[in-house]
Coordinates of C-alpha atoms in Angstrom, one line a residue:
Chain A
X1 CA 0.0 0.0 0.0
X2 CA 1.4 3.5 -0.8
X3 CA 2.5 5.6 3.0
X4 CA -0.4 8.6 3.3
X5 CA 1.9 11.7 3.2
X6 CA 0.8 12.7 6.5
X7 CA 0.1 11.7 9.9
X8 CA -1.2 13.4 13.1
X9 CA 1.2 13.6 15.9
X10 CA -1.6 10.7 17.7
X11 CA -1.5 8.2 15.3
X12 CA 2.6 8.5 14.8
X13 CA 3.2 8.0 18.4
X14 CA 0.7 4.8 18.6
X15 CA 2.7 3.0 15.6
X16 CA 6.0 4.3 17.6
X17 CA 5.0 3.0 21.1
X18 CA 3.4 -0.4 20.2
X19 CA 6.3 -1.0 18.7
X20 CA 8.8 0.1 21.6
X21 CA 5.9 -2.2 23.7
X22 CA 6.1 -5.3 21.1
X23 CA 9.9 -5.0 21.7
X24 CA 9.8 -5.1 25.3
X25 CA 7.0 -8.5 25.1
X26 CA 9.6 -10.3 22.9
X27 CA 12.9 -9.6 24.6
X28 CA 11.1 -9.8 28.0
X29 CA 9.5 -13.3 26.2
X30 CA 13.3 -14.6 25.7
X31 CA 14.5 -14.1 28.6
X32 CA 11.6 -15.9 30.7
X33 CA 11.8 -19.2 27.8
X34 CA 15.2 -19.3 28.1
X35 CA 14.9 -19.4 31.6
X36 CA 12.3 -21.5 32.3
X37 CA 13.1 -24.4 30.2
X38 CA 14.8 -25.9 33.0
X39 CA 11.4 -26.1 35.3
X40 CA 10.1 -29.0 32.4
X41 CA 10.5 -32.5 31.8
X42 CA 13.6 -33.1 29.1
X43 CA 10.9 -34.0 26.4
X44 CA 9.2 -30.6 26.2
X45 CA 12.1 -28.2 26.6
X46 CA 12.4 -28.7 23.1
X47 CA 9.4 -26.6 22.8
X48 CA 10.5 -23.8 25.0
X49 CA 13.9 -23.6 22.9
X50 CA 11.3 -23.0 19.8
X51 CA 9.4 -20.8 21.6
X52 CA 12.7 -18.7 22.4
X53 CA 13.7 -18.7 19.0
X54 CA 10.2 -17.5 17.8
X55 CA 10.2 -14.3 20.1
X56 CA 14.0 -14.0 19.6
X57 CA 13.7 -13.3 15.8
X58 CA 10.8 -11.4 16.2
X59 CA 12.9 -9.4 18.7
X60 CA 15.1 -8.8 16.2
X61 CA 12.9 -7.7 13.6
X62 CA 10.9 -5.0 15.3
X63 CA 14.0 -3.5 16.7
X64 CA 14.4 -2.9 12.5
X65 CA 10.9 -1.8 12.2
X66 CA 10.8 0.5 14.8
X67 CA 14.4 2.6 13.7
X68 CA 12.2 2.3 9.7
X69 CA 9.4 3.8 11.5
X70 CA 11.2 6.5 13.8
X71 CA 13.0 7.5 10.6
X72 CA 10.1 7.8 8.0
X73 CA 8.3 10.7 9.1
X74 CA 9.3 14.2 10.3
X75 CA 7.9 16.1 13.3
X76 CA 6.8 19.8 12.8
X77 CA 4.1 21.5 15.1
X78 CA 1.9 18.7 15.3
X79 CA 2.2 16.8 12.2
X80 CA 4.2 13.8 10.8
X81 CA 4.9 14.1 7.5
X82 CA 6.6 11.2 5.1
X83 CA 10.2 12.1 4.8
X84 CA 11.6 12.5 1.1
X85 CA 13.0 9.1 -0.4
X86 CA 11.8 7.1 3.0
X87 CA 9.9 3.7 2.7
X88 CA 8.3 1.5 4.6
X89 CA 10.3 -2.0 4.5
X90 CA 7.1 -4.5 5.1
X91 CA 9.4 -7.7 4.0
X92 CA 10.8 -7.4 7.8
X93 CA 7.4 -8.9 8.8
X94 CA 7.0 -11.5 5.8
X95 CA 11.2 -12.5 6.4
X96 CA 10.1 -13.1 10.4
X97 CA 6.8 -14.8 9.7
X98 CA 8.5 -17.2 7.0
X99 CA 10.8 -17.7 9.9
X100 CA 9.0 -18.3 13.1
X101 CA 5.2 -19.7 11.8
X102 CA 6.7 -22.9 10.8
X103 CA 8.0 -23.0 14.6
X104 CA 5.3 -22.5 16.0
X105 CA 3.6 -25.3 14.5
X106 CA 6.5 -27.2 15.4
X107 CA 5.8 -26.7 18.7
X108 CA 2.2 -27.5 19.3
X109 CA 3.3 -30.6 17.6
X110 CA 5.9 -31.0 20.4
X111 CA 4.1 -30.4 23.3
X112 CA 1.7 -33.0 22.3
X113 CA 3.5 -35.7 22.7
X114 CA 2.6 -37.8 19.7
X115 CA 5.4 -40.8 18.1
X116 CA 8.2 -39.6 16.6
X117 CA 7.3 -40.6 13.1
X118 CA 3.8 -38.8 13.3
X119 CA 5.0 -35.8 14.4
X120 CA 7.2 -35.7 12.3
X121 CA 5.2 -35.9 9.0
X122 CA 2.7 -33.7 10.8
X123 CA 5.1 -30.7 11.7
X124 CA 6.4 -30.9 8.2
X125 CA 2.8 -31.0 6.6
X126 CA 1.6 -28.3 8.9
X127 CA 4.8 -25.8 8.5
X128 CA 5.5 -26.3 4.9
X129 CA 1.6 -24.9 4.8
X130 CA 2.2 -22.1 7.2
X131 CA 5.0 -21.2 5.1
X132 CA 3.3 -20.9 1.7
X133 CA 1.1 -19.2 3.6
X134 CA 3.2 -16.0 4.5
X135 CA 5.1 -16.6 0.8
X136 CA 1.5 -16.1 -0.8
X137 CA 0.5 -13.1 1.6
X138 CA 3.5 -10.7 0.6
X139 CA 2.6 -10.0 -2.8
X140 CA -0.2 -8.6 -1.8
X141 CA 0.8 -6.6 1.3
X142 CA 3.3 -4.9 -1.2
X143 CA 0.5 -4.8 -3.6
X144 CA 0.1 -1.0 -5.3
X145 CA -3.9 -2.3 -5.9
X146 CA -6.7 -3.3 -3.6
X147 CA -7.5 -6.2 -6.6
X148 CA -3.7 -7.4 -6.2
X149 CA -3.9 -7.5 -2.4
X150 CA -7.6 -9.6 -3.1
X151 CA -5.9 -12.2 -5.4
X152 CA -2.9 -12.8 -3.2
X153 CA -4.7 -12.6 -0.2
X154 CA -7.6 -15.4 -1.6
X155 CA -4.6 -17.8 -2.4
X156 CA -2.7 -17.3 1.1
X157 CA -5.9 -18.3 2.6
X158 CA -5.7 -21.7 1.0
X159 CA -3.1 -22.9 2.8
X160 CA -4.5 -21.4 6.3
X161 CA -7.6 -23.8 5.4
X162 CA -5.7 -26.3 5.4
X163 CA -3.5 -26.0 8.7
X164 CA -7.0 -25.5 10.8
X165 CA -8.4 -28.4 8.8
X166 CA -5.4 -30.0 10.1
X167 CA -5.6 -29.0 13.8
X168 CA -9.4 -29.5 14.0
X169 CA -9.9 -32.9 12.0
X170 CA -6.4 -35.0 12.7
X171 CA -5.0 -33.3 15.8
X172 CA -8.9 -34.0 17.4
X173 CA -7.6 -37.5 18.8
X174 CA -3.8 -36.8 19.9
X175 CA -5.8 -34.2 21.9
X176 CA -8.2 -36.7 23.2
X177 CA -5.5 -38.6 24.7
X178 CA -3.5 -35.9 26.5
X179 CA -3.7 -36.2 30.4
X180 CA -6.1 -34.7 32.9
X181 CA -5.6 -31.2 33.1
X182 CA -3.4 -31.2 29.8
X183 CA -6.5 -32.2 27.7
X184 CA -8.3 -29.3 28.2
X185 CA -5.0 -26.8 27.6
X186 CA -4.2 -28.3 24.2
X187 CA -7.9 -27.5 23.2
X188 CA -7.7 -24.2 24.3
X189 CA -4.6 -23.8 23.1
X190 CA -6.0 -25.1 19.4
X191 CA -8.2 -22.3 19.6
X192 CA -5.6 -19.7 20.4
X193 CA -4.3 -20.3 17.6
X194 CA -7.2 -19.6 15.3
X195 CA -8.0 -16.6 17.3
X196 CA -4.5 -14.8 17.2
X197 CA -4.1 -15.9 13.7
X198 CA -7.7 -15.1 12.7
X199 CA -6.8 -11.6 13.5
X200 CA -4.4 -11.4 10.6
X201 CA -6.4 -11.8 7.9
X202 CA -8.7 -9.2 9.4
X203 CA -5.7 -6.6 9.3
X204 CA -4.8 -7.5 5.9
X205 CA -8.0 -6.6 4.8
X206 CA -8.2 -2.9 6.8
X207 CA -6.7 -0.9 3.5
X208 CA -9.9 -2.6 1.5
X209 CA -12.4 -0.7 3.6
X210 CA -10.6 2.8 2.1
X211 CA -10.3 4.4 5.3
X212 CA -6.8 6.2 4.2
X213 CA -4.2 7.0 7.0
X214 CA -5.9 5.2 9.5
X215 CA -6.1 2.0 8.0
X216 CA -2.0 2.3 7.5
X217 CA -1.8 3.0 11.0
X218 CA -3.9 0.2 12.2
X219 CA -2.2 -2.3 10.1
X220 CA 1.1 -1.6 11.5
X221 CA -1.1 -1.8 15.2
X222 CA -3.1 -4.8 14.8
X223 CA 0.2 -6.9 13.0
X224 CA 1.8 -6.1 16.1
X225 CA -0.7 -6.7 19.1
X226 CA -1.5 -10.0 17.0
X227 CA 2.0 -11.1 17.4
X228 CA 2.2 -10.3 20.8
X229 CA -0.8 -12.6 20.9
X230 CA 0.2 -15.5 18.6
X231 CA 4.2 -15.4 19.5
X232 CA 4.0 -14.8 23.6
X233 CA 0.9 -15.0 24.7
X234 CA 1.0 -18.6 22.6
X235 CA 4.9 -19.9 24.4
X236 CA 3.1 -19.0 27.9
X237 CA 0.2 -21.2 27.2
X238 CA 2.2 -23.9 25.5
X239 CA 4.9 -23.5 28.3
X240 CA 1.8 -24.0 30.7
X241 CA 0.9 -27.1 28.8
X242 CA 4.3 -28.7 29.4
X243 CA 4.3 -27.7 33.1
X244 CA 1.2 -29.3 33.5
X245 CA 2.4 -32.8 31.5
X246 CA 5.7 -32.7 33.7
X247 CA 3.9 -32.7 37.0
X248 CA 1.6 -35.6 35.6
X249 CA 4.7 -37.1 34.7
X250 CA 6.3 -36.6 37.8
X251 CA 3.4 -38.0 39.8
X252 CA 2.9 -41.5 38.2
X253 CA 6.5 -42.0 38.0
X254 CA 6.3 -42.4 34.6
X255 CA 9.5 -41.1 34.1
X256 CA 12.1 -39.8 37.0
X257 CA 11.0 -36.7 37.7
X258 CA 13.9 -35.4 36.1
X259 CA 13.3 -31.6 35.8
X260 CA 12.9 -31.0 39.3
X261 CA 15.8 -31.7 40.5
X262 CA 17.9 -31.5 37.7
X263 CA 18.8 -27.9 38.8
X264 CA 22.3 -27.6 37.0
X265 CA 20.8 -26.5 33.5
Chain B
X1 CA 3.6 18.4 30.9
X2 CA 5.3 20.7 28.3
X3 CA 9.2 20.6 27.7
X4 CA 11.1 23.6 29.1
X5 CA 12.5 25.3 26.2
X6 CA 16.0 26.2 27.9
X7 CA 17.7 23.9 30.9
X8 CA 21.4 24.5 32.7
X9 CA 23.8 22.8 31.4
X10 CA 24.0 21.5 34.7
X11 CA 20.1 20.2 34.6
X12 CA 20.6 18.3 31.3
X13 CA 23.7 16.8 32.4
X14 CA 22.1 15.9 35.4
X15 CA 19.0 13.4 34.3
X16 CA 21.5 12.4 31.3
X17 CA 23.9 10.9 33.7
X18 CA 21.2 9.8 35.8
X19 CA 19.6 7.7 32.9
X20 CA 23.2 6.0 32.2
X21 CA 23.9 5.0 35.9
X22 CA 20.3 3.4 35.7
X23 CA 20.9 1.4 32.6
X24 CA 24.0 0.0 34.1
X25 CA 21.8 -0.9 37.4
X26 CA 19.2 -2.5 35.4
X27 CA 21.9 -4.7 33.4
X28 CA 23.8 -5.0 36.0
X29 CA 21.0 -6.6 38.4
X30 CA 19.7 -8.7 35.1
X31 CA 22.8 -10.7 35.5
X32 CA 23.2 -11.2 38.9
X33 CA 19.2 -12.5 39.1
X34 CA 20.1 -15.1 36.2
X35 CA 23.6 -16.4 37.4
X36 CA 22.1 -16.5 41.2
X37 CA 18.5 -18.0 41.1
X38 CA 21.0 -21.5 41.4
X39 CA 21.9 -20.9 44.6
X40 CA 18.2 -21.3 45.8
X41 CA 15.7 -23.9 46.1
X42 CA 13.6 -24.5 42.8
X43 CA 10.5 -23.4 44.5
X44 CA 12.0 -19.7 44.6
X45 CA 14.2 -19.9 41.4
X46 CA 10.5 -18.2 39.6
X47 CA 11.1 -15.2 42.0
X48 CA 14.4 -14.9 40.5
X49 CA 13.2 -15.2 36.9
X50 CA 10.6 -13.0 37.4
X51 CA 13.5 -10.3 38.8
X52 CA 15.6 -10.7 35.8
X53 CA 12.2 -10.0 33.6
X54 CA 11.6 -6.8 35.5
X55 CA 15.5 -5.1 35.3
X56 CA 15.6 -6.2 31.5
X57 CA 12.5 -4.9 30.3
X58 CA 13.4 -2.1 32.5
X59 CA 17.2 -1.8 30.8
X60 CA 15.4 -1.6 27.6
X61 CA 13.4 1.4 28.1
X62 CA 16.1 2.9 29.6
X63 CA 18.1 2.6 26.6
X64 CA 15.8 4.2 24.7
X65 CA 14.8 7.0 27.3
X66 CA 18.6 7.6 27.4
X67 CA 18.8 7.9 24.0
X68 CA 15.3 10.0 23.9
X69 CA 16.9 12.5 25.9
X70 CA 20.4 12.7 24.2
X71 CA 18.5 13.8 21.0
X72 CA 15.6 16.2 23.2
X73 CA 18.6 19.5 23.5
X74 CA 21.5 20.8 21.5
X75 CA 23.9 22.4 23.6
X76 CA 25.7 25.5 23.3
X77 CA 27.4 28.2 25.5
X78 CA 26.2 26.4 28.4
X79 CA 22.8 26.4 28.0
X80 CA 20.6 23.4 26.8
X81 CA 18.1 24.3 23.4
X82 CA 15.1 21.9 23.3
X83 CA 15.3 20.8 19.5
X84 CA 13.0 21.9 17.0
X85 CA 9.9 19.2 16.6
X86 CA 12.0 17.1 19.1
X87 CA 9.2 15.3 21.9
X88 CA 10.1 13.7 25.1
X89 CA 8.2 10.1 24.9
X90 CA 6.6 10.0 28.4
X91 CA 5.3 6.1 27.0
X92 CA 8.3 4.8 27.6
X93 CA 7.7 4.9 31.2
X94 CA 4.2 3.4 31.4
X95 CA 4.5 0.9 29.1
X96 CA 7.7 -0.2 31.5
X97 CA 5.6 0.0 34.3
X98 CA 2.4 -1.5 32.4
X99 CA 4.8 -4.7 31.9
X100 CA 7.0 -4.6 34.8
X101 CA 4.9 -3.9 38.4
X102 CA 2.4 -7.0 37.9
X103 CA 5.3 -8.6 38.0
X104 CA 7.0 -7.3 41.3
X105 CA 3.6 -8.1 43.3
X106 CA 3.8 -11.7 41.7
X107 CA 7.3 -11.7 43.1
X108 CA 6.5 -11.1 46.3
X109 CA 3.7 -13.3 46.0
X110 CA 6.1 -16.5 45.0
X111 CA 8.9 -16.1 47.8
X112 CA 5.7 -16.0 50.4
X113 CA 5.5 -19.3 49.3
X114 CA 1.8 -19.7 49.7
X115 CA -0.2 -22.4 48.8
X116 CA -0.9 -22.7 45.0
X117 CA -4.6 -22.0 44.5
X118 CA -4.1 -18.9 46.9
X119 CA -1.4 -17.7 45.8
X120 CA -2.9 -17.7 42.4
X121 CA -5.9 -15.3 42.9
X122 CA -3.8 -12.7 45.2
X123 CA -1.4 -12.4 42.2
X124 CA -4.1 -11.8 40.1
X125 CA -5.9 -9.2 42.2
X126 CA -2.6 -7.3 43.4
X127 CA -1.7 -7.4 39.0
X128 CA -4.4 -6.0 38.0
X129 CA -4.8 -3.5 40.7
X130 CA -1.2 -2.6 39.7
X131 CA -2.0 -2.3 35.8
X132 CA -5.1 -0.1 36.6
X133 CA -2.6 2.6 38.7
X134 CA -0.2 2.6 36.0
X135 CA -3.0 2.9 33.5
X136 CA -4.8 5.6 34.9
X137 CA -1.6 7.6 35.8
X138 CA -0.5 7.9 32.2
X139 CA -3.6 10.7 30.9
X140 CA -2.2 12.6 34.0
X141 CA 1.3 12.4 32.5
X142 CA 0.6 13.7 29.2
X143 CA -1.8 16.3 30.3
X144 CA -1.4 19.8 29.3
X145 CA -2.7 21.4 32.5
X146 CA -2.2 21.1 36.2
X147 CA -5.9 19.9 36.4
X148 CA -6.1 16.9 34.3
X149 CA -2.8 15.9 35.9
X150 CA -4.5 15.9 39.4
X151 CA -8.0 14.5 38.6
X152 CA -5.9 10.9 36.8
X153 CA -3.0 11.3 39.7
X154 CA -6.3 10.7 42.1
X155 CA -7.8 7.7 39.8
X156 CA -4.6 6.2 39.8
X157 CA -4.6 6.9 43.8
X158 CA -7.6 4.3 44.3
X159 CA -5.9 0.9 43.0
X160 CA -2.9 2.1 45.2
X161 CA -4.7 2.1 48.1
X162 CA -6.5 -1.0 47.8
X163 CA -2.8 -3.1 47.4
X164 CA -1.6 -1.5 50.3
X165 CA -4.7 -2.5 52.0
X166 CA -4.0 -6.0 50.7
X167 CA -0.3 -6.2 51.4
X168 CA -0.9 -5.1 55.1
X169 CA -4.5 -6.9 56.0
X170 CA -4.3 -10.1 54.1
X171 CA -0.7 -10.7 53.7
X172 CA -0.2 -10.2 57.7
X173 CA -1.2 -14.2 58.1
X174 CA 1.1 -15.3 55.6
X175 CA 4.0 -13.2 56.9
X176 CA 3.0 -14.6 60.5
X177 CA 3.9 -17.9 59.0
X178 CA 7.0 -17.7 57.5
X179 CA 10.3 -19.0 58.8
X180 CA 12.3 -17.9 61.9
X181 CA 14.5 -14.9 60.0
X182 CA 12.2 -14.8 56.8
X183 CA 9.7 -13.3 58.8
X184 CA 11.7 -10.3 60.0
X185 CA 12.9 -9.9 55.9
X186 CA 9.5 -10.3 54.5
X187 CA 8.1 -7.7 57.1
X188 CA 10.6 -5.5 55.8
X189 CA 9.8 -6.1 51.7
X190 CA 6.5 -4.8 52.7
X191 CA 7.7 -1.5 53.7
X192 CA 10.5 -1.3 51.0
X193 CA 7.9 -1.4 48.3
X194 CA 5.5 1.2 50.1
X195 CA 8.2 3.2 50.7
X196 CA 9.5 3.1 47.1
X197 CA 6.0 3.4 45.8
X198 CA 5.2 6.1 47.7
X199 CA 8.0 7.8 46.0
X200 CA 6.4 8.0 42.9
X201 CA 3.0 10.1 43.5
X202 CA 5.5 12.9 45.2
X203 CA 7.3 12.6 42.0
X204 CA 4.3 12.9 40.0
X205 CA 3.1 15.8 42.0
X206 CA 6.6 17.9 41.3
X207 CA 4.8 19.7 38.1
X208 CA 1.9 20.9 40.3
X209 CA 4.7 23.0 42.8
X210 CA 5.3 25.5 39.5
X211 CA 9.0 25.2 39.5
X212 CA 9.5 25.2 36.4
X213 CA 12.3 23.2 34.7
X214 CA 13.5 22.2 38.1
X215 CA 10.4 20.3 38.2
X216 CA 10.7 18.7 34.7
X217 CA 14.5 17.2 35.6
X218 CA 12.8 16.1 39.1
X219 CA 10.9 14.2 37.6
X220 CA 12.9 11.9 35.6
X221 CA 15.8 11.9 38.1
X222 CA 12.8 11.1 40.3
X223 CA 11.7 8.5 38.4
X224 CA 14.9 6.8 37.4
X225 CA 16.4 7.1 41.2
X226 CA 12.9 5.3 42.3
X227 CA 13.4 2.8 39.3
X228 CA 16.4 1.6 40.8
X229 CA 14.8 0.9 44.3
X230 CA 12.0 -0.7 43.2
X231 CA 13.5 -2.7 40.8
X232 CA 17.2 -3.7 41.4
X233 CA 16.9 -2.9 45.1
X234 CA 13.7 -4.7 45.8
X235 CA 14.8 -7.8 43.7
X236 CA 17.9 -8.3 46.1
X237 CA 15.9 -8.2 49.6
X238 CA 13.6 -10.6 47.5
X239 CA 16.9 -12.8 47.0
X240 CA 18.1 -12.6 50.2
X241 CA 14.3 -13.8 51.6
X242 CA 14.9 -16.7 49.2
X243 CA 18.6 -17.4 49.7
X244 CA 17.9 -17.5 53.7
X245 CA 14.9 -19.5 53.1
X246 CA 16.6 -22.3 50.8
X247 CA 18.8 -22.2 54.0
X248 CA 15.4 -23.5 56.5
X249 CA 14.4 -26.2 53.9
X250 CA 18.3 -27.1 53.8
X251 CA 18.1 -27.9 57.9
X252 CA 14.9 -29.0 58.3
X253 CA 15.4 -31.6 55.5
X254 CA 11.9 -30.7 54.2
X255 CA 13.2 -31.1 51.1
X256 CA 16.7 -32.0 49.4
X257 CA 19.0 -29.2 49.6
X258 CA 19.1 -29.6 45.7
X259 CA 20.1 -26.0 45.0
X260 CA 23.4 -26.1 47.0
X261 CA 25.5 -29.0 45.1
X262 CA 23.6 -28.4 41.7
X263 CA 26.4 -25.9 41.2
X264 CA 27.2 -26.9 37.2
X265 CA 25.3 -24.5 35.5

């Protein structure tokens, strides 16, 4: 979409402070996967490790879209206005997404549990999907017409189809045999999932509705509060899931309890 | 609260050096939370975590406060120029706060050690009751006049009250009931965080005294000075509650001493 010229002084200094904020989530994010990893059973560390990696690179990336953001407009009494030459560099988003999605399927897929060989024709399945997904979506965010960012958007949402089919129809039984507590987490956490990444689409859409500078502004808002959502908020419940499953583990002696006591890191 | 136009070199130099010492703090105290939570039981190693969260989100916005403020004034002949369309981002602050005091209360919470179901619902209550002061203080902040910044300073004022209220009615049992020298240190947290809290409403109030730029580099020395108390130097006592704690369970033998050999990390 082509940057409106100008900007109030409100809707500047939203963009600029969710995105100081998104920073703060994922370094803060980091710090507590890394950390915590060590309070889980050896199986599902993997899935804090992913979970690290996720916010780590998304870290990274809006630490680049917030210095693109702080340099594209000019402040004068009031008023943002586009700085000469500057552009907006939306692959940041589509190079992080391409990155991180794929993990995060991955680690649903971890935290359940499943046999190796199932999960891992599943995670491949469900990331290369996730993947095409974010390929097919860029075209259209770059898009200079609403019809380009229609067409590219339609085919992106083929491959989303497909990972909820996924989740909903297969994942239904691995869910059914998760433990106790852990059962009703993993369902929850399904849904999560189709929330925070429901909300996407809905941003993608905001320049169709032709409401100029505000739509620019709340795309750059609502990408951001959804990966919050779908990068944190998701580890925390997935890191729940495992703490839950290791305390199961711990107290039918399925395995040694190894995490508890295995303080060294 | 609207920039002065001119400060003393003096009263730029001032907060500038101010910010830099509290950036080192914050870092400083991030890595002594990681590299000590080992040296305590498992059961408090969240306290520790959650401590390291607080001084790195904290580090972060300090960074960028620091580098807000390096950028706010060109100097020259020994007097400090506000910029031209240059703005002092106030957000910084309360999104660092936003993030960072529902997790001090949850600190406190964890080292009381309580049992899990209450401990649970108090963190909750004290979070959100911390969220909604921060929340309501901001408006005040940014306000133009002396008014508005009264009338959101009192909002804020309500959700203060009622934690105090809740740190000194309902904690009293569960103080009552920790350990032999714990008790005497967790008495004492309690008054270190009113006392550091109760720092920052004077701050707050340093605009409505009409001293000018005086009051303008009050407040974020203010600010900073009662950043470091509340954050690095409430994280420590909170450490030493834990560290002297880890020390009963150790004698007892309620549990293994597993945090003393575990040295390897």
């Amino acid at each position: 979409m082509t940057l409106p010229e100008t900007l109030t002084l409100g809707q500047y200094q939203l963009a600029y402070n969710i995105f100081s904020f998104t920073i703060a989530a994922m370094l803060g994010s980091f710090v507590f996967f890394v950390l915590s990893r060590q309070n889980l059973a050896p199986r599902y560390r993997g899935a804090m490790v992913l979970s690290a990696l996720v916010v780590g690179i998304a870290g990274y990336h809006y630490l680049r879209i917030f210095t693109n953001w702080a340099d594209l407009y000019a402040i004068s009494g009031g008023t943002a206005t586009l700085v000469e030459g500057a552009f907006f560099n939306d692959a940041y988003r589509y190079v992080d997404w391409a990155l991180t999605v794929p993990l995060l399927v991955a680690e649903l897929v971890n935290v359940l549990g499943l046999p190796k060989k199932q999960s891992g024709w599943l995670t491949f399945r469900l990331a290369f999907a996730a993947l095409a997904m974010v390929i097919l979506g860029y075209p259209g965010e770059v898009a200079a017409t609403i019809t380009g960012r229609l067409v590219w958007g339609t085919l992106s949402t083929i491959p989303f189809v497909y990972i909820v089919y996924v989740l909903f129809s297969e994942l239904g039984d691995a869910i059914d045999r998760q433990p106790g507590e852990a059962k009703v987490l993993v369902r929850n956490t399904r849904l999560l999932l189709l929330a925070t990444w429901g909300f996407y689409p809905i941003v993608y859409l905001l320049p169709v509705f032709g409401i100029g500078s505000d739509a620019f502004v709340g795309v750059q808002v609502g990408y951001a509060i959804a990966d919050v959502l779908a990068k944190c908020g998701y580890g925390f419940v997935i890191y729940n899931i495992a703490r839950v499953k290791t305390e199961a583990l711990a107290e039918t002696g399925t395995t040694l309890p190894e995490a508890v006591p295995a303080a060294g890191d």
